[in-house]
């Protein structure tokens, strides 16, 4: 990924073309669809078992792993942020839900993060949403905003103040 971020995002969006056809589930598969596939795999209905790996999940997870690598990432984090932004622009219907799940996961586990990881998450989150007109389901965080309003410091309160 040390080359142009736009080219990196294109390569990630077609990653499944370089793999066995059966390695990944169809692009854009929903979690509900994958749950049904997994259930059918367990019951033996699918022979051979079908994949529940989503290429977009694997790509985004790989980049997020590089962002959150401690003590420091291989490249400046902003490079990875721009690759993720380009991926989302390249395939918004399949990548945006992956980002939503990742952001929710990180947000729900923010209290357990190392300080540096909290900063990186806040940087990625604010960079990501600022590039998409601050589009987010903000009402999901209202209860936490009220809950932590009187605290001097809490990582979720800090995130709310930055976004």
PDB file of C-alpha atoms in Angstrom, residues 1-162:
ATOM      1  CA  UNK A   1       0.000   0.000   0.000  1.00  0.00           C
ATOM      2  CA  UNK A   2       2.978   2.319  -0.172  1.00  0.00           C
ATOM      3  CA  UNK A   3       1.809   3.722  -3.494  1.00  0.00           C
ATOM      4  CA  UNK A   4      -0.945   6.163  -4.398  1.00  0.00           C
ATOM      5  CA  UNK A   5      -3.883   5.968  -1.986  1.00  0.00           C
ATOM      6  CA  UNK A   6      -6.408   6.151  -4.819  1.00  0.00           C
ATOM      7  CA  UNK A   7      -4.813   3.146  -6.509  1.00  0.00           C
ATOM      8  CA  UNK A   8      -4.713   1.326  -3.154  1.00  0.00           C
ATOM      9  CA  UNK A   9      -8.447   1.862  -2.685  1.00  0.00           C
ATOM     10  CA  UNK A  10      -9.180   0.574  -6.198  1.00  0.00           C
ATOM     11  CA  UNK A  11      -7.053  -2.525  -5.599  1.00  0.00           C
ATOM     12  CA  UNK A  12      -8.844  -3.168  -2.303  1.00  0.00           C
ATOM     13  CA  UNK A  13     -12.243  -2.836  -3.969  1.00  0.00           C
ATOM     14  CA  UNK A  14     -11.349  -5.558  -6.495  1.00  0.00           C
ATOM     15  CA  UNK A  15      -9.386  -7.752  -4.097  1.00  0.00           C
ATOM     16  CA  UNK A  16     -11.838 -10.614  -4.510  1.00  0.00           C
ATOM     17  CA  UNK A  17     -10.985 -10.837  -8.227  1.00  0.00           C
ATOM     18  CA  UNK A  18      -7.502 -12.064  -7.278  1.00  0.00           C
ATOM     19  CA  UNK A  19      -8.761 -14.837  -5.005  1.00  0.00           C
ATOM     20  CA  UNK A  20     -10.615 -18.073  -5.401  1.00  0.00           C
ATOM     21  CA  UNK A  21     -14.236 -17.413  -6.330  1.00  0.00           C
ATOM     22  CA  UNK A  22     -15.400 -19.295  -3.237  1.00  0.00           C
ATOM     23  CA  UNK A  23     -13.183 -17.474  -0.715  1.00  0.00           C
ATOM     24  CA  UNK A  24     -15.562 -14.552  -0.098  1.00  0.00           C
ATOM     25  CA  UNK A  25     -19.303 -14.131   0.147  1.00  0.00           C
ATOM     26  CA  UNK A  26     -20.953 -12.019  -2.559  1.00  0.00           C
ATOM     27  CA  UNK A  27     -20.050  -8.307  -2.196  1.00  0.00           C
ATOM     28  CA  UNK A  28     -22.626  -6.346  -0.256  1.00  0.00           C
ATOM     29  CA  UNK A  29     -23.989  -9.376   1.601  1.00  0.00           C
ATOM     30  CA  UNK A  30     -25.841  -8.297   4.721  1.00  0.00           C
ATOM     31  CA  UNK A  31     -25.083  -9.606   8.186  1.00  0.00           C
ATOM     32  CA  UNK A  32     -28.512 -11.263   8.186  1.00  0.00           C
ATOM     33  CA  UNK A  33     -27.692 -13.069   4.934  1.00  0.00           C
ATOM     34  CA  UNK A  34     -24.337 -14.195   6.317  1.00  0.00           C
ATOM     35  CA  UNK A  35     -26.022 -15.428   9.504  1.00  0.00           C
ATOM     36  CA  UNK A  36     -28.367 -17.566   7.410  1.00  0.00           C
ATOM     37  CA  UNK A  37     -25.429 -18.932   5.415  1.00  0.00           C
ATOM     38  CA  UNK A  38     -23.564 -19.755   8.647  1.00  0.00           C
ATOM     39  CA  UNK A  39     -26.657 -21.478  10.030  1.00  0.00           C
ATOM     40  CA  UNK A  40     -27.032 -23.523   6.824  1.00  0.00           C
ATOM     41  CA  UNK A  41     -23.311 -24.359   6.957  1.00  0.00           C
ATOM     42  CA  UNK A  42     -23.671 -25.647  10.524  1.00  0.00           C
ATOM     43  CA  UNK A  43     -26.717 -27.745   9.669  1.00  0.00           C
ATOM     44  CA  UNK A  44     -24.905 -29.274   6.700  1.00  0.00           C
ATOM     45  CA  UNK A  45     -27.360 -27.842   4.183  1.00  0.00           C
ATOM     46  CA  UNK A  46     -24.537 -26.107   2.303  1.00  0.00           C
ATOM     47  CA  UNK A  47     -22.135 -28.691   0.909  1.00  0.00           C
ATOM     48  CA  UNK A  48     -19.431 -27.591   0.616  1.00  0.00           C
ATOM     49  CA  UNK A  49     -19.909 -24.835   3.209  1.00  0.00           C
ATOM     50  CA  UNK A  50     -20.263 -21.345   1.747  1.00  0.00           C
ATOM     51  CA  UNK A  51     -17.989 -18.511   2.802  1.00  0.00           C
ATOM     52  CA  UNK A  52     -19.173 -15.915   5.292  1.00  0.00           C
ATOM     53  CA  UNK A  53     -16.096 -13.751   4.781  1.00  0.00           C
ATOM     54  CA  UNK A  54     -16.881 -10.394   3.271  1.00  0.00           C
ATOM     55  CA  UNK A  55     -14.103  -8.957   1.121  1.00  0.00           C
ATOM     56  CA  UNK A  56     -14.991  -5.445   2.267  1.00  0.00           C
ATOM     57  CA  UNK A  57     -14.738  -6.513   5.934  1.00  0.00           C
ATOM     58  CA  UNK A  58     -11.343  -8.105   5.352  1.00  0.00           C
ATOM     59  CA  UNK A  59     -10.035  -5.018   3.515  1.00  0.00           C
ATOM     60  CA  UNK A  60     -11.295  -2.513   6.093  1.00  0.00           C
ATOM     61  CA  UNK A  61     -10.169  -4.667   9.022  1.00  0.00           C
ATOM     62  CA  UNK A  62      -6.679  -4.914   7.509  1.00  0.00           C
ATOM     63  CA  UNK A  63      -6.384  -1.146   7.152  1.00  0.00           C
ATOM     64  CA  UNK A  64      -7.771  -0.519  10.642  1.00  0.00           C
ATOM     65  CA  UNK A  65      -5.244  -3.018  12.003  1.00  0.00           C
ATOM     66  CA  UNK A  66      -2.484  -0.920  10.435  1.00  0.00           C
ATOM     67  CA  UNK A  67      -3.951   2.303  11.870  1.00  0.00           C
ATOM     68  CA  UNK A  68      -4.160   0.880  15.381  1.00  0.00           C
ATOM     69  CA  UNK A  69      -0.782  -0.867  15.365  1.00  0.00           C
ATOM     70  CA  UNK A  70       1.236   0.150  18.427  1.00  0.00           C
ATOM     71  CA  UNK A  71       3.605   1.734  19.182  1.00  0.00           C
ATOM     72  CA  UNK A  72       3.257   3.404  15.792  1.00  0.00           C
ATOM     73  CA  UNK A  73       1.835   2.537  12.423  1.00  0.00           C
ATOM     74  CA  UNK A  74       4.072   1.802   9.450  1.00  0.00           C
ATOM     75  CA  UNK A  75       2.911   4.926   7.607  1.00  0.00           C
ATOM     76  CA  UNK A  76       1.417   8.155   8.852  1.00  0.00           C
ATOM     77  CA  UNK A  77      -2.173   7.430   9.928  1.00  0.00           C
ATOM     78  CA  UNK A  78      -3.592  10.062   7.579  1.00  0.00           C
ATOM     79  CA  UNK A  79      -2.494   7.881   4.650  1.00  0.00           C
ATOM     80  CA  UNK A  80      -4.696   5.048   5.900  1.00  0.00           C
ATOM     81  CA  UNK A  81      -7.563   7.460   6.588  1.00  0.00           C
ATOM     82  CA  UNK A  82      -7.458   8.680   3.000  1.00  0.00           C
ATOM     83  CA  UNK A  83      -7.355   5.102   1.689  1.00  0.00           C
ATOM     84  CA  UNK A  84     -10.476   4.319   3.734  1.00  0.00           C
ATOM     85  CA  UNK A  85     -12.201   7.472   2.496  1.00  0.00           C
ATOM     86  CA  UNK A  86     -11.357   6.544  -1.100  1.00  0.00           C
ATOM     87  CA  UNK A  87     -12.634   2.989  -0.544  1.00  0.00           C
ATOM     88  CA  UNK A  88     -15.912   4.378   0.742  1.00  0.00           C
ATOM     89  CA  UNK A  89     -16.221   6.684  -2.256  1.00  0.00           C
ATOM     90  CA  UNK A  90     -15.374   3.796  -4.591  1.00  0.00           C
ATOM     91  CA  UNK A  91     -18.010   1.415  -3.153  1.00  0.00           C
ATOM     92  CA  UNK A  92     -20.258   3.291  -0.707  1.00  0.00           C
ATOM     93  CA  UNK A  93     -23.050   0.723  -0.630  1.00  0.00           C
ATOM     94  CA  UNK A  94     -20.753  -2.078   0.520  1.00  0.00           C
ATOM     95  CA  UNK A  95     -18.085  -0.179   2.498  1.00  0.00           C
ATOM     96  CA  UNK A  96     -20.211   2.311   4.478  1.00  0.00           C
ATOM     97  CA  UNK A  97     -21.963  -0.421   6.521  1.00  0.00           C
ATOM     98  CA  UNK A  98     -18.550  -1.894   7.391  1.00  0.00           C
ATOM     99  CA  UNK A  99     -17.434   1.516   8.659  1.00  0.00           C
ATOM    100  CA  UNK A 100     -20.631   1.839  10.656  1.00  0.00           C
ATOM    101  CA  UNK A 101     -20.008  -1.487  12.398  1.00  0.00           C
ATOM    102  CA  UNK A 102     -16.346  -0.637  13.007  1.00  0.00           C
ATOM    103  CA  UNK A 103     -17.137   2.801  14.422  1.00  0.00           C
ATOM    104  CA  UNK A 104     -19.801   1.318  16.715  1.00  0.00           C
ATOM    105  CA  UNK A 105     -17.400  -1.398  17.881  1.00  0.00           C
ATOM    106  CA  UNK A 106     -14.652   1.091  18.671  1.00  0.00           C
ATOM    107  CA  UNK A 107     -17.077   3.522  20.286  1.00  0.00           C
ATOM    108  CA  UNK A 108     -18.557   0.796  22.511  1.00  0.00           C
ATOM    109  CA  UNK A 109     -15.068  -0.283  23.622  1.00  0.00           C
ATOM    110  CA  UNK A 110     -13.497   3.169  23.906  1.00  0.00           C
ATOM    111  CA  UNK A 111     -13.074   2.944  27.692  1.00  0.00           C
ATOM    112  CA  UNK A 112     -10.765  -0.072  27.331  1.00  0.00           C
ATOM    113  CA  UNK A 113      -8.398   1.527  24.814  1.00  0.00           C
ATOM    114  CA  UNK A 114      -4.874   2.671  25.393  1.00  0.00           C
ATOM    115  CA  UNK A 115      -4.647   6.478  25.281  1.00  0.00           C
ATOM    116  CA  UNK A 116      -2.905   6.451  21.883  1.00  0.00           C
ATOM    117  CA  UNK A 117      -5.617   4.218  20.408  1.00  0.00           C
ATOM    118  CA  UNK A 118      -8.319   6.574  21.699  1.00  0.00           C
ATOM    119  CA  UNK A 119      -6.608   9.459  19.914  1.00  0.00           C
ATOM    120  CA  UNK A 120      -6.266   7.462  16.680  1.00  0.00           C
ATOM    121  CA  UNK A 121      -9.911   6.417  16.793  1.00  0.00           C
ATOM    122  CA  UNK A 122     -11.041   9.997  17.356  1.00  0.00           C
ATOM    123  CA  UNK A 123      -8.803  11.188  14.518  1.00  0.00           C
ATOM    124  CA  UNK A 124     -10.097   8.524  12.130  1.00  0.00           C
ATOM    125  CA  UNK A 125     -13.717   9.013  13.135  1.00  0.00           C
ATOM    126  CA  UNK A 126     -13.624  12.797  12.771  1.00  0.00           C
ATOM    127  CA  UNK A 127     -11.700  12.602   9.489  1.00  0.00           C
ATOM    128  CA  UNK A 128     -14.107  10.002   8.143  1.00  0.00           C
ATOM    129  CA  UNK A 129     -17.340  11.773   8.988  1.00  0.00           C
ATOM    130  CA  UNK A 130     -16.046  15.200   7.986  1.00  0.00           C
ATOM    131  CA  UNK A 131     -15.448  13.832   4.484  1.00  0.00           C
ATOM    132  CA  UNK A 132     -19.038  12.628   4.230  1.00  0.00           C
ATOM    133  CA  UNK A 133     -20.940  15.752   5.320  1.00  0.00           C
ATOM    134  CA  UNK A 134     -20.930  14.637   8.960  1.00  0.00           C
ATOM    135  CA  UNK A 135     -23.452  11.964   8.070  1.00  0.00           C
ATOM    136  CA  UNK A 136     -23.938   9.693  11.056  1.00  0.00           C
ATOM    137  CA  UNK A 137     -26.791   8.380  13.189  1.00  0.00           C
ATOM    138  CA  UNK A 138     -26.114  10.926  15.922  1.00  0.00           C
ATOM    139  CA  UNK A 139     -29.187   9.929  17.900  1.00  0.00           C
ATOM    140  CA  UNK A 140     -27.348   6.696  18.824  1.00  0.00           C
ATOM    141  CA  UNK A 141     -25.087   8.729  21.092  1.00  0.00           C
ATOM    142  CA  UNK A 142     -27.638  10.989  22.774  1.00  0.00           C
ATOM    143  CA  UNK A 143     -28.045   8.720  25.811  1.00  0.00           C
ATOM    144  CA  UNK A 144     -24.262   8.596  26.362  1.00  0.00           C
ATOM    145  CA  UNK A 145     -23.992  12.340  25.882  1.00  0.00           C
ATOM    146  CA  UNK A 146     -26.541  12.893  28.656  1.00  0.00           C
ATOM    147  CA  UNK A 147     -25.028  10.143  30.838  1.00  0.00           C
ATOM    148  CA  UNK A 148     -21.510  11.608  30.745  1.00  0.00           C
ATOM    149  CA  UNK A 149     -22.433  15.309  30.644  1.00  0.00           C
ATOM    150  CA  UNK A 150     -21.416  15.997  34.258  1.00  0.00           C
ATOM    151  CA  UNK A 151     -18.092  14.177  34.104  1.00  0.00           C
ATOM    152  CA  UNK A 152     -14.912  16.165  33.694  1.00  0.00           C
ATOM    153  CA  UNK A 153     -13.374  13.559  31.435  1.00  0.00           C
ATOM    154  CA  UNK A 154     -14.674  10.462  29.754  1.00  0.00           C
ATOM    155  CA  UNK A 155     -13.471   9.192  26.349  1.00  0.00           C
ATOM    156  CA  UNK A 156     -17.007   9.160  24.935  1.00  0.00           C
ATOM    157  CA  UNK A 157     -17.638  12.704  26.173  1.00  0.00           C
ATOM    158  CA  UNK A 158     -14.356  13.747  24.575  1.00  0.00           C
ATOM    159  CA  UNK A 159     -15.410  12.183  21.269  1.00  0.00           C
ATOM    160  CA  UNK A 160     -18.800  13.918  21.433  1.00  0.00           C
ATOM    161  CA  UNK A 161     -17.077  17.272  21.922  1.00  0.00           C
ATOM    162  CA  UNK A 162     -14.796  16.704  18.909  1.00  0.00           C
TER     163      UNK A 162
END
